[in-house]
Amino acid sequence: MPGAREQIRSLVLSGDTFDQPADDLRELQLEAARETFTAHRERVPLLRTRAAETGVDEVTGLDDLVPLLFSHTSYKSYPVSLITAGRWDRLLRWYTTVSAVEPGDVDMDGVRDIDEWTDRITAAGHRPYITSGTSGKVSFLNCDAGDLSFLHDILEHLTCWPDPLPAKPTRRGYLLAPASGPMRSIDGFRWHADVFAQPGETRLLTEDAMRVSELMSSALLRRRIAEGAATPQEISSFETASESREGELGAAMARIVDDIAAHRDEPLLIAGMNNQQFTLIQALRARGVPDGSLHPDTLVLSGGGNKGRALPDDYQQQLTAFYDGVRRVRSYGMTELQGSCLACEQGNYHVPPWVIPLVLDEPGEKLLNPGHGVVEGRFAFLDVSLEGRWGGLISGDRVFVDFSPCTCGRPGPAVLPDIRRYGDLGGDDKITCAATLDSYVRGMIH
């Protein structure tokens, strides 16, 4: 008989992924938590150290998981100096401290920049997904081949749940993204195009690959400009490059707008982050395309926050109005999760069975999960499906989670729509364990 983790992963193909009896699922999840802790404690040095320091030898209940959770900052706890000084061996040592990767499996000989560094890890059979890096540092989140395969299964079988789309390549595709790059959103958009777009009928915002080095250097320079530390020459060069890039992307967006306007009576696939989606609908409205006029079999994928660019407070309502009547993925998620929490008919985000939700107090110290009802707190979780890294994480999100059956008739738990970042609520978003974990990592890489 397969183990609990494998049983839970198989639910993505079952047709009733979010309809599992709550009591049965809780028992299966706890056994899966035991399995994943046992497996990852031997493979992830930071988890092994954390378990030893906190005295957790086994998982007997959800409370045992709390001291084992990493902070959402743990995956960018490396010193930036390792990148600026080209210490790629040391950066790999950091990566293998927080990931299930053996240092000897990755060839660092001759690496010249951070893009080659990520390419070498990919060549060794892993996928180092990054986050947006608006602060100047990106998170590096390791996935292995099994994790990527599972992600592909999720999008193929659960896109547009609770009324999933059949996996048929019938749409004209538009991806508001680079051609490639180590971001889960980029891979996800391309995989959706493979499944739902006609072969050879997908248009990209740019044929260029996303470069981690450019993303990080731009973010670091923006931070230096904000701090008043950048030189006039640096600012001038940055502005010139930004204007040139904006011009190229603006011309590419204009071509996509014209093509969508010409083919809006056909089924389309439109995928992009919220910033790009909002720019697109503004341009389409200016082009004379009214709200709710796209073909009803159009599939729209969007997500992400403002990511450094101000969007109006009602941007979600504007997206909803323009895309009225089409198939649109509605979810709550983050790069650290496999898949997302998907919205039911009532607009609540159901937590997938491979994710154990752990609602904590604001410092991230105390588990608040009730037996039933709604609880407010910091969203944390253990994703038992992950193989390439430990799936226990404390996020920066303030959420309300309902552990009772949802009004849609399905079992809980479900994340309610009022989701905010603690950093946007006037606090410092300080997680108690974050400094300790960063200290562990610094000691282990030095």
Tab-separated table of N, CA, C and O in Angstrom, residues 182 186 242 249 310 381 395-396 412:
chain	number	residue	atom	x	y	z
A	182	PRO	N	13.602	31.055	-14.425
A	182	PRO	CA	13.357	30.193	-13.265
A	182	PRO	C	12.293	30.745	-12.314
A	182	PRO	O	12.533	30.915	-11.117
A	186	ILE	N	6.265	31.650	-14.798
A	186	ILE	CA	6.640	31.518	-16.208
A	186	ILE	C	6.455	30.077	-16.665
A	186	ILE	O	5.863	29.809	-17.717
A	242	SER	N	15.849	51.649	-18.586
A	242	SER	CA	14.439	51.417	-18.259
A	242	SER	C	13.525	51.960	-19.353
A	242	SER	O	12.544	51.312	-19.739
A	249	LEU	N	8.733	46.758	-24.526
A	249	LEU	CA	7.587	46.018	-23.994
A	249	LEU	C	6.282	46.694	-24.370
A	249	LEU	O	5.263	46.014	-24.607
A	310	ALA	N	2.390	50.589	-8.389
A	310	ALA	CA	1.109	50.894	-7.751
A	310	ALA	C	-0.037	50.566	-8.697
A	310	ALA	O	-0.073	51.003	-9.846
A	381	PHE	N	2.086	26.703	6.914
A	381	PHE	CA	1.628	25.436	6.346
A	381	PHE	C	2.771	24.447	6.271
A	381	PHE	O	3.953	24.808	6.353
A	395	SER	N	4.391	32.263	6.457
A	395	SER	CA	4.290	33.315	5.445
A	395	SER	C	4.186	34.685	6.106
A	395	SER	O	4.148	34.816	7.325
A	396	GLY	N	4.112	35.714	5.282
A	396	GLY	CA	3.911	37.074	5.775
A	396	GLY	C	2.469	37.517	5.705
A	396	GLY	O	2.186	38.719	5.845
A	412	GLY	N	-14.120	22.024	5.165
A	412	GLY	CA	-13.051	22.992	5.293
A	412	GLY	C	-11.716	22.247	5.378
A	412	GLY	O	-11.674	21.026	5.201
